[in-house]
PDB file of C-alpha atoms in Angstrom:
ATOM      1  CA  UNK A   1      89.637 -24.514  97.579  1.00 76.00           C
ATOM      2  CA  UNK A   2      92.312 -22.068  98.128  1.00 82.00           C
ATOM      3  CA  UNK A   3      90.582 -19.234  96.754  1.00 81.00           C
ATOM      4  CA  UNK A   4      87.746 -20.251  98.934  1.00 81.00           C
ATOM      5  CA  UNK A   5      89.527 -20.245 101.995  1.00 87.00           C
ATOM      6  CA  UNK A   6      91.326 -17.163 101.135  1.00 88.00           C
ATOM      7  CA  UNK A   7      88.096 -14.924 100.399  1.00 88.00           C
ATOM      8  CA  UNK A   8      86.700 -16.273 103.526  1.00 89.00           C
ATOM      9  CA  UNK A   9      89.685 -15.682 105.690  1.00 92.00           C
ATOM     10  CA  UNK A  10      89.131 -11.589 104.147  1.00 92.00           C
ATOM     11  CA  UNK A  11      85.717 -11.820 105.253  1.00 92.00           C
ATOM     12  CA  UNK A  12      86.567 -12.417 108.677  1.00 93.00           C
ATOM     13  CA  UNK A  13      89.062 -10.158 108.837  1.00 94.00           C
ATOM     14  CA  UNK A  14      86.841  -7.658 107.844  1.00 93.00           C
ATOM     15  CA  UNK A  15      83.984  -8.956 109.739  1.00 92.00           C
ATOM     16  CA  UNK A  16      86.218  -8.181 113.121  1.00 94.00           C
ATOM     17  CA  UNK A  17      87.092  -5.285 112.039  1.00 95.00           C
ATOM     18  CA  UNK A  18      83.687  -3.874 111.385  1.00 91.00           C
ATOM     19  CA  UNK A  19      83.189  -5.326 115.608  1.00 91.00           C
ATOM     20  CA  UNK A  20      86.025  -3.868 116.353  1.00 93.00           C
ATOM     21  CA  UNK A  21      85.338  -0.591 115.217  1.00 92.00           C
ATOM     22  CA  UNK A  22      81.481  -0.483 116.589  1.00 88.00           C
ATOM     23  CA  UNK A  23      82.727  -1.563 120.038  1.00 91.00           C
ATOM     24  CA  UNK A  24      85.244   0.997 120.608  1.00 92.00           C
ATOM     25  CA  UNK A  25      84.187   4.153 118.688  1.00 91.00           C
ATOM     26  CA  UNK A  26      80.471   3.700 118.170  1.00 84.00           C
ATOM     27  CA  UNK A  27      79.117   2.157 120.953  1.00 83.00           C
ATOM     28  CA  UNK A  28      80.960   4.554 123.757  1.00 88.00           C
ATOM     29  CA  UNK A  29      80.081   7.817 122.532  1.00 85.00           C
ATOM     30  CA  UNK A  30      76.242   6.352 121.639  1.00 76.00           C
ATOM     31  CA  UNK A  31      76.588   8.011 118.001  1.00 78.00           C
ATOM     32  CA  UNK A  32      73.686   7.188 115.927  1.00 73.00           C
ATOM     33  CA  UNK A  33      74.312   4.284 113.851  1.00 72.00           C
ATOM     34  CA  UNK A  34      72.767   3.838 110.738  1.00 75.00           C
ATOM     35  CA  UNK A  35      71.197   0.257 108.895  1.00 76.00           C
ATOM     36  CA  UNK A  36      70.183  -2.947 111.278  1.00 78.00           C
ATOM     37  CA  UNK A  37      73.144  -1.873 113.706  1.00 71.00           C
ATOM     38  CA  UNK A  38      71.704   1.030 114.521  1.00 78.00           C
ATOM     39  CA  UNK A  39      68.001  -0.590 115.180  1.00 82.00           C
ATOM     40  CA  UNK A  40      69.689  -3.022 117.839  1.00 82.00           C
ATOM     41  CA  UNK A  41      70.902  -0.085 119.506  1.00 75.00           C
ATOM     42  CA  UNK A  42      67.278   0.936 120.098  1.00 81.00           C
ATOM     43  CA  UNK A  43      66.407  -2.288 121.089  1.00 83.00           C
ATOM     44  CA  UNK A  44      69.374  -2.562 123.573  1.00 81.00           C
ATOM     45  CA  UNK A  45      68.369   0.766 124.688  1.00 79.00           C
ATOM     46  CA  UNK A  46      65.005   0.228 125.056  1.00 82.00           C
ATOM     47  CA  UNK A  47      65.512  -3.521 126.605  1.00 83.00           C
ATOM     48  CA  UNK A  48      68.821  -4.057 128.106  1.00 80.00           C
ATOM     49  CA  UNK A  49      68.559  -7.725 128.183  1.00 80.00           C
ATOM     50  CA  UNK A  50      68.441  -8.064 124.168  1.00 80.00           C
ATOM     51  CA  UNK A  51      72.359  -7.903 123.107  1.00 80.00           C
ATOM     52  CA  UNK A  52      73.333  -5.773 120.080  1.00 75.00           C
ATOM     53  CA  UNK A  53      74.179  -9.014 118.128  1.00 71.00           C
ATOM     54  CA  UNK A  54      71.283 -11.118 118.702  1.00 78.00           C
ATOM     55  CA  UNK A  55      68.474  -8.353 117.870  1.00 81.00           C
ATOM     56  CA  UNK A  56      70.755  -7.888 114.837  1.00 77.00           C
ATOM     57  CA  UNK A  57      70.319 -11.413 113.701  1.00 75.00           C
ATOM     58  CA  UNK A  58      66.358 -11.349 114.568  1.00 81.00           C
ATOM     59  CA  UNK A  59      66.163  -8.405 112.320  1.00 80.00           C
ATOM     60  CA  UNK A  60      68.233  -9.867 109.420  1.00 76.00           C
ATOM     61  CA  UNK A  61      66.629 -12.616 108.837  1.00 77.00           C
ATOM     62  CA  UNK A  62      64.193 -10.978 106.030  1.00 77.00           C
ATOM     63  CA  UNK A  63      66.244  -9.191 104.967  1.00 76.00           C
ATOM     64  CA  UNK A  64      68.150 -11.979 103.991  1.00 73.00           C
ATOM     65  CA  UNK A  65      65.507 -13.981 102.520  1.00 75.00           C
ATOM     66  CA  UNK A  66      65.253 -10.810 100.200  1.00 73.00           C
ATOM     67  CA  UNK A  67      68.595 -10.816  99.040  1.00 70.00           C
ATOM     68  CA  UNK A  68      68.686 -14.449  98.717  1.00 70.00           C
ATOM     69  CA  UNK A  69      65.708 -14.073  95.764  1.00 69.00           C
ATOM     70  CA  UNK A  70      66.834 -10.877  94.320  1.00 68.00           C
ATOM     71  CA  UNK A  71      70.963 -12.074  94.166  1.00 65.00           C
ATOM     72  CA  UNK A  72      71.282 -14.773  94.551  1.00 64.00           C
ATOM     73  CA  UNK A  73      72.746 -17.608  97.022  1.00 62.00           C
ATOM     74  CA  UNK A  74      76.106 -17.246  97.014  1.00 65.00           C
ATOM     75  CA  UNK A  75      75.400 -13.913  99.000  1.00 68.00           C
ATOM     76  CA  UNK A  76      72.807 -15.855 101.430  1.00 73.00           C
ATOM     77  CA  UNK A  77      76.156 -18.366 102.329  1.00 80.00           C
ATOM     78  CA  UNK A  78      79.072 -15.821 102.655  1.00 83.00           C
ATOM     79  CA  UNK A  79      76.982 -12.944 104.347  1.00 78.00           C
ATOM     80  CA  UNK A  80      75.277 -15.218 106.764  1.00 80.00           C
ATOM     81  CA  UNK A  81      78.575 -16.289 107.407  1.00 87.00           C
ATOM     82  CA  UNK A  82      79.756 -12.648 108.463  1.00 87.00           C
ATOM     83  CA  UNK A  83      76.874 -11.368 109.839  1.00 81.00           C
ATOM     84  CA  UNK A  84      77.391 -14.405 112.284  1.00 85.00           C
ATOM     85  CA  UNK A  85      81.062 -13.475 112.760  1.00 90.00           C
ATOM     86  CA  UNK A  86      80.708  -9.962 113.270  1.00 87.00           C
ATOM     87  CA  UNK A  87      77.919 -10.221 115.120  1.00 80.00           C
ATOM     88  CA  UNK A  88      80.039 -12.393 117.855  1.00 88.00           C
ATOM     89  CA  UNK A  89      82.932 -10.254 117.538  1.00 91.00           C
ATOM     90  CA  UNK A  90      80.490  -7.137 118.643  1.00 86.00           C
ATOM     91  CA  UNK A  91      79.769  -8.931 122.005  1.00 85.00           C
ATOM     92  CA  UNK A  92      82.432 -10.275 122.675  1.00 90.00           C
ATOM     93  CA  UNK A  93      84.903  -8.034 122.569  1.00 90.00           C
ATOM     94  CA  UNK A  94      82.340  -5.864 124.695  1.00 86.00           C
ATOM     95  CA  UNK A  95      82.342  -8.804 127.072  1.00 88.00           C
ATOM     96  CA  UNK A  96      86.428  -8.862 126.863  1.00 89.00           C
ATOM     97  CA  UNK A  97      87.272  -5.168 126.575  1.00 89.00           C
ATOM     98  CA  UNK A  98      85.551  -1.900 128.712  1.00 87.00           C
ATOM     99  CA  UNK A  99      85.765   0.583 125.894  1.00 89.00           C
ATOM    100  CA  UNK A 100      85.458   4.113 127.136  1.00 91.00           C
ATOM    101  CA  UNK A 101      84.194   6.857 125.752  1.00 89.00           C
ATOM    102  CA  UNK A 102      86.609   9.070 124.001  1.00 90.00           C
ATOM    103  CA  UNK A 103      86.854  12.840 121.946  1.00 92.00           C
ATOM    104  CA  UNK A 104      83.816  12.308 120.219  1.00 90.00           C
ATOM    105  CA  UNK A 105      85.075  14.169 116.244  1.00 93.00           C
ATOM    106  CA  UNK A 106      87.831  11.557 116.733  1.00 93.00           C
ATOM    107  CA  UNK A 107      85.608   8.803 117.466  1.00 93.00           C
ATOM    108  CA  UNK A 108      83.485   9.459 114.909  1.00 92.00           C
ATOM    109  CA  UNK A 109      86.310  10.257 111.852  1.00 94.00           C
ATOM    110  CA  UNK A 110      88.191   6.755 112.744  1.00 94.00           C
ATOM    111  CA  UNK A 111      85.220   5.113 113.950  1.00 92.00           C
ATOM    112  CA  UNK A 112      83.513   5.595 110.460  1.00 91.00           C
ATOM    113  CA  UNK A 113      87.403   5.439 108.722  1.00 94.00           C
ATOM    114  CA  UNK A 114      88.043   1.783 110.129  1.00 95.00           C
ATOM    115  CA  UNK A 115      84.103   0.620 109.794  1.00 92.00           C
ATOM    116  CA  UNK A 116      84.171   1.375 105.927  1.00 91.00           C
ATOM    117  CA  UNK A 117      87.737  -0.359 105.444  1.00 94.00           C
ATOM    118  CA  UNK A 118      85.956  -3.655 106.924  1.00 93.00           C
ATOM    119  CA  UNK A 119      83.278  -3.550 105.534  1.00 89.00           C
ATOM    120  CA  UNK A 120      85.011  -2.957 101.835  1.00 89.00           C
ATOM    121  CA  UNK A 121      86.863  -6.524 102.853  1.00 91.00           C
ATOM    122  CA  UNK A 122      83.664  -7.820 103.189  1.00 89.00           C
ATOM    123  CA  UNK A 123      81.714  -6.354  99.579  1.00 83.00           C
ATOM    124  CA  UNK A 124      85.195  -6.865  98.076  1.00 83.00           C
ATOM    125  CA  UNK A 125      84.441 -11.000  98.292  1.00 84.00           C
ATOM    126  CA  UNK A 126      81.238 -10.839  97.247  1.00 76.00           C
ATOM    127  CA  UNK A 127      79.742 -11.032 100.316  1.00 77.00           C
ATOM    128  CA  UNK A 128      77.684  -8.736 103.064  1.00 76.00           C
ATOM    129  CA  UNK A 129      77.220  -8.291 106.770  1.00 72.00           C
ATOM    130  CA  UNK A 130      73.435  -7.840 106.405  1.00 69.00           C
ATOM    131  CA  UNK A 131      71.447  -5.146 107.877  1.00 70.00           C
ATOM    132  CA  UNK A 132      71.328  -2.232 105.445  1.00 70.00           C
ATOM    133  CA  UNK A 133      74.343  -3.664 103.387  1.00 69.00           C
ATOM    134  CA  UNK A 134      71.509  -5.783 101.563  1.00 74.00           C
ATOM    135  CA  UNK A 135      69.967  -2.979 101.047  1.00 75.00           C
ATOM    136  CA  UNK A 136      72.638  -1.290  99.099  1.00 74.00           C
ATOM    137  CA  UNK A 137      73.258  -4.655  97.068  1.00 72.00           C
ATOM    138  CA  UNK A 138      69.529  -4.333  95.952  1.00 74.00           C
ATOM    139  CA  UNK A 139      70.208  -0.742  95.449  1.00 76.00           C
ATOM    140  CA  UNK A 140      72.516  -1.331  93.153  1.00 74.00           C
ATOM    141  CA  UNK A 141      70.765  -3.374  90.710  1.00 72.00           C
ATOM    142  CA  UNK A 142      68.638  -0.512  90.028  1.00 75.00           C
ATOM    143  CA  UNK A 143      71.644   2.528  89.701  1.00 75.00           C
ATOM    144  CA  UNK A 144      74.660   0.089  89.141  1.00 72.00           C
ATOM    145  CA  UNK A 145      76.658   2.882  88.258  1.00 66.00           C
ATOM    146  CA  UNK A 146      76.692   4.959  91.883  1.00 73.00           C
ATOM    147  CA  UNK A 147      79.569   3.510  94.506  1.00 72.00           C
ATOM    148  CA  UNK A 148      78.311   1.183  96.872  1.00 70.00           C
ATOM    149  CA  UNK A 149      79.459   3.516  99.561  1.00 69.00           C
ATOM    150  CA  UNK A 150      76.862   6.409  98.156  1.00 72.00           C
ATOM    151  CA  UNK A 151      73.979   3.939  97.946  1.00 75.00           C
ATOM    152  CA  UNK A 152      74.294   2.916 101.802  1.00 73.00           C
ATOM    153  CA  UNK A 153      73.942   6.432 102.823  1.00 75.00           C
ATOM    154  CA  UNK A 154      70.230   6.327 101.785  1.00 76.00           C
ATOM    155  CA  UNK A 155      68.976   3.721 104.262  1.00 78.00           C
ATOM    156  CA  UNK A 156      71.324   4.487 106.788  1.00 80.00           C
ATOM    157  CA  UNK A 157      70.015   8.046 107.525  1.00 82.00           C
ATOM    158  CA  UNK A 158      66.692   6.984 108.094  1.00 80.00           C
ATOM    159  CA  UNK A 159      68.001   5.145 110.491  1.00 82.00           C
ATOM    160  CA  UNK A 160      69.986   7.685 112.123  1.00 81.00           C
ATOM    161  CA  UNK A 161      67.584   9.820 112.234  1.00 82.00           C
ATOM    162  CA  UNK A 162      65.695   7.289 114.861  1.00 80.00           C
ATOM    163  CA  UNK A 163      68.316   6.559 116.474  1.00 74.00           C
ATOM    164  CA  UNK A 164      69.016  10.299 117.835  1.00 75.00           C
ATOM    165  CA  UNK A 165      65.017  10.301 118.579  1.00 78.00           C
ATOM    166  CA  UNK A 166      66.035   7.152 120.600  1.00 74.00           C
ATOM    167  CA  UNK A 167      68.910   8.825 122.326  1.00 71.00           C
ATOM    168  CA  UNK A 168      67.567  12.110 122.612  1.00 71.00           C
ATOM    169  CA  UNK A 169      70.512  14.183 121.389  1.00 72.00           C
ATOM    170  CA  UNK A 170      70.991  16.504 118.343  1.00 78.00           C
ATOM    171  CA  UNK A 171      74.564  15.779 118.771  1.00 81.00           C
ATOM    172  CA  UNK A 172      74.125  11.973 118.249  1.00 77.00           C
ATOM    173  CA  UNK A 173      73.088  12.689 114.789  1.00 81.00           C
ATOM    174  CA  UNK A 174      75.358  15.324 113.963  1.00 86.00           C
ATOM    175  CA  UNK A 175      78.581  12.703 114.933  1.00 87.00           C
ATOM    176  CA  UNK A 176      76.436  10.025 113.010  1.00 84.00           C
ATOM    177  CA  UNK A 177      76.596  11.852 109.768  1.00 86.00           C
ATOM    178  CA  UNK A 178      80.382  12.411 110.129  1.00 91.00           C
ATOM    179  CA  UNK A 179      80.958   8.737 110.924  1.00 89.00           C
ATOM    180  CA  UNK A 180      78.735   7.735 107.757  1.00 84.00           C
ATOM    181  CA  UNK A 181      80.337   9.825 105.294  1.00 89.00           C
ATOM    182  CA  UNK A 182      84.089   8.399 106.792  1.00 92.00           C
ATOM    183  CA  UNK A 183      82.412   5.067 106.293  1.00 89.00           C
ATOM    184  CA  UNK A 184      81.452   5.392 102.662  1.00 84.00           C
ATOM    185  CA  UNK A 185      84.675   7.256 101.876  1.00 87.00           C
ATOM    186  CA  UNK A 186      86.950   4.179 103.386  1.00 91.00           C
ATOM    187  CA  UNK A 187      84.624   1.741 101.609  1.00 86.00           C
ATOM    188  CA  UNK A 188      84.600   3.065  98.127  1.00 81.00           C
ATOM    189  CA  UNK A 189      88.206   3.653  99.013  1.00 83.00           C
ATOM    190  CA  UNK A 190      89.014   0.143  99.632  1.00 85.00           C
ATOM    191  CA  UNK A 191      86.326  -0.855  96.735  1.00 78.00           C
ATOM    192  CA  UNK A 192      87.229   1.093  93.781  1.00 71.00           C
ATOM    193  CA  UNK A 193      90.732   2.685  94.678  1.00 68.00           C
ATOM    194  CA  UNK A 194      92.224   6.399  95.196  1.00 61.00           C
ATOM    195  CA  UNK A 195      91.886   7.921  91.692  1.00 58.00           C
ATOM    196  CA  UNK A 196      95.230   7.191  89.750  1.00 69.00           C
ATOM    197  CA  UNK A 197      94.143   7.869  86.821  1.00 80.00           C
ATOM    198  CA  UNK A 198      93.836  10.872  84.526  1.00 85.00           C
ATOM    199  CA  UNK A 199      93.356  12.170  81.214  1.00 90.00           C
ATOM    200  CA  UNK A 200      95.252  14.821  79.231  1.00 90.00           C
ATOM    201  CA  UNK A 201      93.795  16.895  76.047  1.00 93.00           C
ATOM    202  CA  UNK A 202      96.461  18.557  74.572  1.00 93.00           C
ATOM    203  CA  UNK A 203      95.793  21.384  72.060  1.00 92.00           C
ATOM    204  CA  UNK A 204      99.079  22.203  70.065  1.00 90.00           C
ATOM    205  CA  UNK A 205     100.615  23.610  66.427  1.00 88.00           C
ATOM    206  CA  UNK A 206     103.132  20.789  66.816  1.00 89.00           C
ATOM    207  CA  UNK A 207     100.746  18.402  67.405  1.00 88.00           C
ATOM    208  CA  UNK A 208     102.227  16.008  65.124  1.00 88.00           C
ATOM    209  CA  UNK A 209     105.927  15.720  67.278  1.00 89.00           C
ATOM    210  CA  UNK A 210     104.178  15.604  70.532  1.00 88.00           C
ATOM    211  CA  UNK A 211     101.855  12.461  69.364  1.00 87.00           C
ATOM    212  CA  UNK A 212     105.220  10.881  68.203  1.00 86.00           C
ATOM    213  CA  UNK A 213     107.110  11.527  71.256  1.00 85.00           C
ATOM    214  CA  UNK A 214     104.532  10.528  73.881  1.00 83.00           C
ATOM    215  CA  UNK A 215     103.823   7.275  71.362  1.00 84.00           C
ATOM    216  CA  UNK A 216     107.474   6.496  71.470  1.00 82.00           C
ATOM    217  CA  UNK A 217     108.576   8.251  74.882  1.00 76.00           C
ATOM    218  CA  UNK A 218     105.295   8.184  77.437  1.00 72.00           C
ATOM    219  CA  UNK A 219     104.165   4.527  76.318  1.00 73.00           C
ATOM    220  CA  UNK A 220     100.399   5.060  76.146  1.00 76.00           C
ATOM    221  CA  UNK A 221      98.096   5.250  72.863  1.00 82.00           C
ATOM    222  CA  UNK A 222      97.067   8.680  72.072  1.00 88.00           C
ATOM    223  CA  UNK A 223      93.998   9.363  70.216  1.00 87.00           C
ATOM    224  CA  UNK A 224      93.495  12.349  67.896  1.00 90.00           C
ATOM    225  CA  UNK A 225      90.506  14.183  67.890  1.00 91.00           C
ATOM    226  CA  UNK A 226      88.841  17.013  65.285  1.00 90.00           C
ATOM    227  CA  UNK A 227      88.386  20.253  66.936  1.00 88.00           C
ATOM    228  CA  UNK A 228      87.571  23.844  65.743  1.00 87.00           C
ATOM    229  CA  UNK A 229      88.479  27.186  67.380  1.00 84.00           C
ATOM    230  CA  UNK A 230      85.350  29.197  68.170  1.00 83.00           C
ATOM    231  CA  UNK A 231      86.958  32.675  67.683  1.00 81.00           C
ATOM    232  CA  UNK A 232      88.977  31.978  64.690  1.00 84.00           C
ATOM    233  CA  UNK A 233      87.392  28.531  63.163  1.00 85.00           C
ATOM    234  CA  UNK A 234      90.576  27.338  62.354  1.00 86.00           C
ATOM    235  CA  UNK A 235      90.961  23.527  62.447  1.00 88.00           C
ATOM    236  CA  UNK A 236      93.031  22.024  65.686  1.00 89.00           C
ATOM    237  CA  UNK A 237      93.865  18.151  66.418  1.00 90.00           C
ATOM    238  CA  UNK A 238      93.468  17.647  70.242  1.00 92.00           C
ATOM    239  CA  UNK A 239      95.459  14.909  71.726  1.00 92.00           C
ATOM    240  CA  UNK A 240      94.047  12.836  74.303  1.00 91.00           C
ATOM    241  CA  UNK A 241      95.970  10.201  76.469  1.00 89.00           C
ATOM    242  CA  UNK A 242      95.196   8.428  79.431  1.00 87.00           C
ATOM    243  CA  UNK A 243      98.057   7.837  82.005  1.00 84.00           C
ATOM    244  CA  UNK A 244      99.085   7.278  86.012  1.00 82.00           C
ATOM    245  CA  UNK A 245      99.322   9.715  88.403  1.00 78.00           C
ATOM    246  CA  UNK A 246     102.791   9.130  88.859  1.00 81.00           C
ATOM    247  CA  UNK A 247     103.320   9.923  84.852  1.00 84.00           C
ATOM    248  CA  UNK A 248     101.885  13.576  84.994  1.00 84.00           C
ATOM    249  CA  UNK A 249     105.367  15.206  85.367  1.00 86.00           C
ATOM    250  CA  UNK A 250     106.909  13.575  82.497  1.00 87.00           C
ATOM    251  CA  UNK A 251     104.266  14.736  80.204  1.00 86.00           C
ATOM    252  CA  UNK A 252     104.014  17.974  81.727  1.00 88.00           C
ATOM    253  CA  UNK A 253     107.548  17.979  80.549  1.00 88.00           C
ATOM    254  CA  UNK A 254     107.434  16.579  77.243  1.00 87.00           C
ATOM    255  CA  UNK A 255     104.815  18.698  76.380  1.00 89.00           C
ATOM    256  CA  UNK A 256     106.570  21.950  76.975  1.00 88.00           C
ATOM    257  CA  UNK A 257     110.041  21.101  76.475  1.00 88.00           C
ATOM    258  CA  UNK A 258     108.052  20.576  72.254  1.00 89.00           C
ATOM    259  CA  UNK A 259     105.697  23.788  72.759  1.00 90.00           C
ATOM    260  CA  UNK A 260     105.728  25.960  75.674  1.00 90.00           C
ATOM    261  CA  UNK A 261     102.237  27.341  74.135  1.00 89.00           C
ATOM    262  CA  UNK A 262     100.364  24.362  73.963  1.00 91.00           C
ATOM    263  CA  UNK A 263      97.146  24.462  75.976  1.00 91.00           C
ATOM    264  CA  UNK A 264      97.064  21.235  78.355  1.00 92.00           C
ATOM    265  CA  UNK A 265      94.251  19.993  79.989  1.00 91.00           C
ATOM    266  CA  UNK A 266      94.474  17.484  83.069  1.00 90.00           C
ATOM    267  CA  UNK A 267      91.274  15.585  84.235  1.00 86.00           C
ATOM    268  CA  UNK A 268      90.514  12.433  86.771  1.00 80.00           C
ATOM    269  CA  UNK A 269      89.208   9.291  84.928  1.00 76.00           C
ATOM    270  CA  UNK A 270      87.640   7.078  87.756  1.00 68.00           C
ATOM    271  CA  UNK A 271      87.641   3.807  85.682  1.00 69.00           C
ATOM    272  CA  UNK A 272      90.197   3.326  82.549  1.00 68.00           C
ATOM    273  CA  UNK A 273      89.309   0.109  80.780  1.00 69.00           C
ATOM    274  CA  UNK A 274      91.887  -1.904  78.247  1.00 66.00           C
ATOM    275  CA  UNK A 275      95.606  -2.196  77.647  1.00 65.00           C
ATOM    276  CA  UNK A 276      97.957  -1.142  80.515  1.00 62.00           C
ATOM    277  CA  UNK A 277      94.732   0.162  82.996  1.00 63.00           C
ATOM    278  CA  UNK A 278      91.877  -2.514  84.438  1.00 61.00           C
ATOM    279  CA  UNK A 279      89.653  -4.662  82.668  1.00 62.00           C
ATOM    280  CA  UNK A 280      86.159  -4.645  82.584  1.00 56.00           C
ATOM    281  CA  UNK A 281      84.225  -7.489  85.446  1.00 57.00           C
ATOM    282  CA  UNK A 282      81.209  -8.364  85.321  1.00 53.00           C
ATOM    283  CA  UNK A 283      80.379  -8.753  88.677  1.00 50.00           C
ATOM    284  CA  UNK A 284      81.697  -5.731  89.876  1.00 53.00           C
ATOM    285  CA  UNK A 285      80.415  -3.934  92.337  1.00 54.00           C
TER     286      UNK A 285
END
């Protein structure tokens, strides 16, 4: 029960954040909002009397019943229970607060920054706010391996791209793509993590001391691998080790403090499964 209360206590958080974020970047400077969002703001613009939220929930409700079939009901409850929150957050705090319109590059780079952090809350439990965030979920059964973030961008330019026809401004667009690409940056962000990760292949003639000191001295495994020169086709053991971000200096150091002409290469590793990095979920996102 805790757990339960906890992931839905995130959800609302991010839920009013999302609002939040709509309300006083979005709305304002009428940028051209992408997924179900976006569609309400044509049908607000077109008939004033229809809030953002309700035509919002109208307009989820098959894409819900999609969902639902494809992924399950655990997604129906929790993103129901978010759309609804978010959804009442969006008017009311427009009911509450007057938000202005503001510097329209800033709008649009913390608009999008502060969207995509509540909406990671949100996919982080499980759970969407509907619209084209469904979408993206059913997206990602069929390429599970691209960031949610990435997959939203699909549906949400077609939308955008109506929305500025709505509006009748380039400019709407243009400051829609810049908010969407701060949104799925923030979200993956807040899904997956910076990358703190790397790998190191390390070709060296004392190959044998360096595996023993960064065994001994670095703490990770290191893995030797057969290579060949192609000029000389002389036989070389490559090193490779997976470590933090913060450990690069060290073994910078170690390296060349053994062999000041070993050739090291430093790459970023996205996802590190096993022993000292993450371990593999199944229901990750």
């Amino acid at each position: 029960m805790k757990q339960y209360l906890k992931s839905y206590a995130i959800i609302t958080l991010g839920s009013v954040i999302y609002a939040l974020s709509f309300d006083w970047f979005v709305a304002p400077n009428h940028f051209a909002m992408g997924g179900v969002t976006g569609l309400a703001q044509m049908v607000h613009y077109w008939f004033p009397a229809a809030t953002v939220g309700t035509a919002s929930v109208l307009m989820n409700v098959p894409l819900f019943l999609i969902g639902w079939k494809k992924i399950g009901g655990h997604l129906l409850v929790s993103s129901l229970y978010a759309m609804a929150v978010s959804n009442a957050a969006i008017d009311g705090l427009n009911l509450l607060i007057d938000f202005q319109p503001m510097d329209p590059i800033l709008a649009a780079i913390f608009g999008g920054g502060v969207m995509g952090v509540g909406l990671g809350l949100v996919f982080a439990q499980g759970s969407t706010t509907g619209g084209s965030d469904i979408v993206g979920k059913l997206l990602k059964l069929k390429w599970p391996w691209l960031p949610i973030g990435k997959l939203l961008v699909l549906p949400d330019t077609a939308v955008m791209l109506l929305v500025a026809l709505t509006f009748g401004q380039l400019e709407a667009l243009l400051y829609g793509f810049i908010q969407l690409f701060a949104l799925s940056r923030a979200m993956d962000a807040v899904l997956y993590g910076t990358v703190d990760t790397r790998v190191a292949y390390i070709i060296s003639e004392q190959w044998q001391e360096l595996c023993g000191t960064l065994l001994r001295d670095q703490g990770r495994g290191v893995t030797i691998l057969q290579g060949q020169g192609a000029y000389t086709g002389a036989e070389k053991q490559v090193l490779m080790i997976a470590f933090k971000q913060k450990e690069i200096v060290d073994l910078k150091r170690r390296v060349y403090e053994l062999d000041p002409a070993a050739f090291l290469i430093v790459c970023d590793a996205r996802d590190v499964l096993g022993d000292g990095f993450s371990a593999y979920r199944r229901d990750e996102i």
